[in-house]
């Protein structure tokens, strides 16, 4: 099984890759794709997918915290 990864893109969408099933609010699946981007700005006209409407409007850079007990940057 392919490991699922979700990347928080700087100033943009959530990029989802791997063997994952995306369901709507009633539990019905969207057509399967090996990779897709989910909107996190609320401006897409193709929810829940990103349609690029965030460009120039979303400022959000998220970084994971350092693992505990390390000095890694
Ligand atoms: S994050 Fe791209 S349209 Fe919302």
CSV table of N, CA and C and ligand atoms in Angstrom, one decimal:
chain,number,residue,atom,x,y,z
A,1,UNK,N,0.8,-1.2,0.0
A,1,UNK,CA,0.0,0.0,0.0
A,1,UNK,C,0.9,1.2,0.0
A,2,UNK,N,0.5,2.2,-0.8
A,2,UNK,CA,1.3,3.4,-0.9
A,2,UNK,C,1.0,4.3,0.3
A,3,UNK,N,2.0,4.8,0.9
A,3,UNK,CA,1.9,5.7,2.1
A,3,UNK,C,1.2,7.0,1.6
A,4,UNK,N,0.2,7.4,2.4
A,4,UNK,CA,-0.5,8.6,2.1
A,4,UNK,C,0.3,9.8,2.7
A,5,UNK,N,0.5,10.8,1.9
A,5,UNK,CA,1.1,12.0,2.4
A,5,UNK,C,0.2,13.2,2.1
A,6,UNK,N,0.2,14.1,3.0
A,6,UNK,CA,-0.5,15.4,2.8
A,6,UNK,C,0.5,16.5,3.1
A,7,UNK,N,0.7,17.3,2.1
A,7,UNK,CA,1.7,18.4,2.2
A,7,UNK,C,0.9,19.7,2.3
A,8,UNK,N,1.3,20.5,3.3
A,8,UNK,CA,0.7,21.8,3.4
A,8,UNK,C,1.5,22.8,2.6
A,9,UNK,N,1.0,23.1,1.4
A,9,UNK,CA,1.7,24.0,0.5
A,9,UNK,C,1.8,25.4,1.1
A,10,UNK,N,2.9,26.1,0.9
A,10,UNK,CA,3.0,27.4,1.4
A,10,UNK,C,2.0,28.3,0.6
A,11,UNK,N,1.2,29.0,1.3
A,11,UNK,CA,0.2,30.0,0.7
A,11,UNK,C,-0.7,29.3,-0.3
A,12,UNK,N,-1.0,28.0,0.0
A,12,UNK,CA,-1.8,27.3,-1.0
A,12,UNK,C,-2.5,26.1,-0.4
A,13,UNK,N,-2.7,25.1,-1.2
A,13,UNK,CA,-3.6,24.0,-0.9
A,13,UNK,C,-2.9,22.9,0.0
A,14,UNK,N,-3.7,21.9,0.3
A,14,UNK,CA,-3.2,20.7,0.8
A,14,UNK,C,-3.0,19.7,-0.4
A,15,UNK,N,-1.8,19.3,-0.6
A,15,UNK,CA,-1.5,18.3,-1.7
A,15,UNK,C,-1.5,16.9,-1.1
A,16,UNK,N,-2.4,16.1,-1.6
A,16,UNK,CA,-2.6,14.7,-1.1
A,16,UNK,C,-2.1,13.8,-2.2
A,17,UNK,N,-1.2,12.8,-1.7
A,17,UNK,CA,-0.7,11.8,-2.6
A,17,UNK,C,-0.8,10.5,-1.9
A,18,UNK,N,-1.0,9.4,-2.7
A,18,UNK,CA,-1.1,8.1,-2.2
A,18,UNK,C,-2.4,7.5,-2.4
A,19,UNK,N,-2.6,6.3,-1.8
A,19,UNK,CA,-3.8,5.5,-2.0
A,19,UNK,C,-4.8,5.9,-0.9
A,20,UNK,N,-5.6,7.0,-1.2
A,20,UNK,CA,-6.5,7.5,-0.3
A,20,UNK,C,-7.9,7.7,-0.9
A,21,UNK,N,-8.9,7.5,-0.2
A,21,UNK,CA,-10.3,7.7,-0.7
A,21,UNK,C,-10.9,9.0,0.0
A,22,UNK,N,-11.3,9.9,-0.9
A,22,UNK,CA,-11.9,11.1,-0.4
A,22,UNK,C,-13.4,11.0,-0.5
A,23,UNK,N,-14.1,11.2,0.6
A,23,UNK,CA,-15.5,11.1,0.8
A,23,UNK,C,-16.2,12.4,1.0
A,24,UNK,N,-17.4,12.5,0.5
A,24,UNK,CA,-18.2,13.7,0.7
A,24,UNK,C,-18.9,13.6,2.1
A,25,UNK,N,-19.7,14.6,2.4
A,25,UNK,CA,-20.4,14.6,3.7
A,25,UNK,C,-21.4,13.5,3.9
A,26,UNK,N,-21.8,12.8,2.8
A,26,UNK,CA,-22.7,11.7,3.0
A,26,UNK,C,-21.9,10.4,2.9
A,27,UNK,N,-20.6,10.4,2.8
A,27,UNK,CA,-19.8,9.2,2.7
A,27,UNK,C,-19.6,8.7,1.3
A,28,UNK,N,-20.1,9.4,0.3
A,28,UNK,CA,-19.9,9.0,-1.1
A,28,UNK,C,-18.5,9.4,-1.6
A,29,UNK,N,-17.9,8.5,-2.3
A,29,UNK,CA,-16.5,8.7,-2.7
A,29,UNK,C,-16.4,9.6,-4.0
A,30,UNK,N,-15.4,10.5,-4.0
A,30,UNK,CA,-15.1,11.2,-5.2
A,30,UNK,C,-14.3,10.3,-6.1
A,31,UNK,N,-14.3,10.5,-7.4
A,31,UNK,CA,-13.5,9.6,-8.3
A,31,UNK,C,-12.1,9.6,-7.8
A,32,UNK,N,-11.5,8.4,-7.8
A,32,UNK,CA,-10.1,8.2,-7.3
A,32,UNK,C,-9.1,8.8,-8.2
A,33,UNK,N,-8.1,9.4,-7.6
A,33,UNK,CA,-6.9,10.0,-8.3
A,33,UNK,C,-5.7,9.7,-7.5
A,34,UNK,N,-4.6,9.5,-8.1
A,34,UNK,CA,-3.3,9.3,-7.4
A,34,UNK,C,-2.8,10.5,-6.6
A,35,UNK,N,-3.2,11.7,-7.0
A,35,UNK,CA,-2.8,12.9,-6.3
A,35,UNK,C,-3.9,14.0,-6.6
A,36,UNK,N,-4.1,14.8,-5.6
A,36,UNK,CA,-5.0,15.9,-5.8
A,36,UNK,C,-4.7,17.0,-4.7
A,37,UNK,N,-5.3,18.2,-5.0
A,37,UNK,CA,-5.1,19.3,-4.0
A,37,UNK,C,-6.4,19.7,-3.4
A,38,UNK,N,-6.4,19.8,-2.1
A,38,UNK,CA,-7.6,20.3,-1.4
A,38,UNK,C,-7.5,21.7,-1.1
A,39,UNK,N,-8.6,22.5,-1.2
A,39,UNK,CA,-8.6,23.9,-0.9
A,39,UNK,C,-8.5,24.1,0.6
A,40,UNK,N,-7.7,25.0,1.0
A,40,UNK,CA,-7.7,25.4,2.4
A,40,UNK,C,-8.0,26.9,2.6
A,41,UNK,N,-8.3,27.6,1.5
A,41,UNK,CA,-8.6,29.0,1.6
A,41,UNK,C,-10.1,29.3,1.6
A,42,UNK,N,-10.9,28.4,1.2
A,42,UNK,CA,-12.4,28.6,1.1
A,42,UNK,C,-12.8,29.4,-0.1
A,43,UNK,N,-12.0,29.7,-1.1
A,43,UNK,CA,-12.3,30.5,-2.2
A,43,UNK,C,-12.6,29.6,-3.5
A,44,UNK,N,-12.3,28.4,-3.5
A,44,UNK,CA,-12.4,27.5,-4.7
A,44,UNK,C,-13.8,27.4,-5.1
A,45,UNK,N,-14.1,27.4,-6.4
A,45,UNK,CA,-15.4,27.2,-7.0
A,45,UNK,C,-15.5,25.7,-7.4
A,46,UNK,N,-14.6,24.9,-7.0
A,46,UNK,CA,-14.6,23.5,-7.2
A,46,UNK,C,-14.3,22.7,-6.0
A,47,UNK,N,-15.0,23.1,-4.9
A,47,UNK,CA,-14.7,22.4,-3.6
A,47,UNK,C,-15.0,20.9,-3.7
A,48,UNK,N,-14.2,20.1,-3.0
A,48,UNK,CA,-13.2,20.5,-2.0
A,48,UNK,C,-11.8,20.7,-2.6
A,49,UNK,N,-11.8,20.7,-3.9
A,49,UNK,CA,-10.5,20.8,-4.6
A,49,UNK,C,-10.0,22.3,-4.8
A,50,UNK,N,-8.8,22.4,-4.8
A,50,UNK,CA,-8.2,23.7,-5.1
A,50,UNK,C,-8.3,24.0,-6.6
A,51,UNK,N,-8.7,25.2,-6.9
A,51,UNK,CA,-8.8,25.6,-8.3
A,51,UNK,C,-7.9,26.8,-8.6
A,52,UNK,N,-7.0,27.1,-7.7
A,52,UNK,CA,-6.0,28.2,-7.9
A,52,UNK,C,-6.5,29.6,-7.4
A,53,UNK,N,-7.7,29.6,-6.9
A,53,UNK,CA,-8.3,30.9,-6.5
A,53,UNK,C,-7.5,31.5,-5.3
A,54,UNK,N,-6.7,30.8,-4.7
A,54,UNK,CA,-6.0,31.2,-3.5
A,54,UNK,C,-4.8,32.2,-3.9
A,55,UNK,N,-4.4,32.1,-5.1
A,55,UNK,CA,-3.2,32.8,-5.5
A,55,UNK,C,-3.3,34.3,-5.2
A,56,UNK,N,-2.3,34.8,-4.5
A,56,UNK,CA,-2.3,36.2,-4.1
A,56,UNK,C,-3.2,36.5,-3.0
A,57,UNK,N,-4.0,35.6,-2.5
A,57,UNK,CA,-5.0,35.9,-1.4
A,57,UNK,C,-4.8,35.1,-0.1
A,58,UNK,N,-4.0,34.0,-0.2
A,58,UNK,CA,-3.8,33.3,1.0
A,58,UNK,C,-2.4,33.4,1.5
A,59,UNK,N,-2.2,33.8,2.7
A,59,UNK,CA,-0.8,33.9,3.3
A,59,UNK,C,-0.8,33.0,4.5
A,60,UNK,N,-0.2,31.8,4.3
A,60,UNK,CA,-0.2,30.8,5.4
A,60,UNK,C,1.0,29.9,5.1
A,61,UNK,N,2.0,30.0,5.9
A,61,UNK,CA,3.2,29.1,5.8
A,61,UNK,C,3.2,28.3,7.1
A,62,UNK,N,3.1,27.0,7.0
A,62,UNK,CA,3.0,26.2,8.2
A,62,UNK,C,4.3,25.3,8.2
A,63,UNK,N,4.9,25.2,9.4
A,63,UNK,CA,6.1,24.3,9.5
A,63,UNK,C,5.8,23.4,10.7
A,64,UNK,N,6.2,22.1,10.5
A,64,UNK,CA,6.1,21.1,11.5
A,64,UNK,C,7.0,21.5,12.7
A,65,UNK,N,6.6,21.2,13.9
A,65,UNK,CA,7.5,21.4,15.0
A,65,UNK,C,8.7,20.5,15.0
A,66,UNK,N,9.8,20.9,15.6
A,66,UNK,CA,11.0,20.0,15.7
A,66,UNK,C,10.6,18.8,16.6
A,67,UNK,N,11.1,17.6,16.2
A,67,UNK,CA,10.9,16.5,17.1
A,67,UNK,C,11.5,16.8,18.5
A,68,UNK,N,10.7,16.3,19.5
A,68,UNK,CA,11.2,16.5,20.9
A,68,UNK,C,12.5,15.9,21.1
A,69,UNK,N,13.4,16.5,21.9
A,69,UNK,CA,14.7,16.0,22.2
A,69,UNK,C,15.7,16.2,21.2
A,70,UNK,N,15.5,17.0,20.1
A,70,UNK,CA,16.5,17.2,19.1
A,70,UNK,C,16.7,18.7,19.0
A,71,UNK,N,17.9,19.0,18.4
A,71,UNK,CA,18.2,20.4,18.1
A,71,UNK,C,18.0,20.6,16.6
A,72,UNK,N,17.4,19.6,15.9
A,72,UNK,CA,17.3,19.8,14.5
A,72,UNK,C,16.4,21.0,14.1
A,73,UNK,N,16.8,21.7,13.0
A,73,UNK,CA,16.1,22.8,12.5
A,73,UNK,C,15.0,22.4,11.5
B,1,LIG,S1,-6.3,26.7,-1.6
B,1,LIG,FE1,-6.4,26.9,-3.7
B,1,LIG,S2,-8.3,27.7,-4.1
B,1,LIG,FE2,-8.3,27.5,-2.0
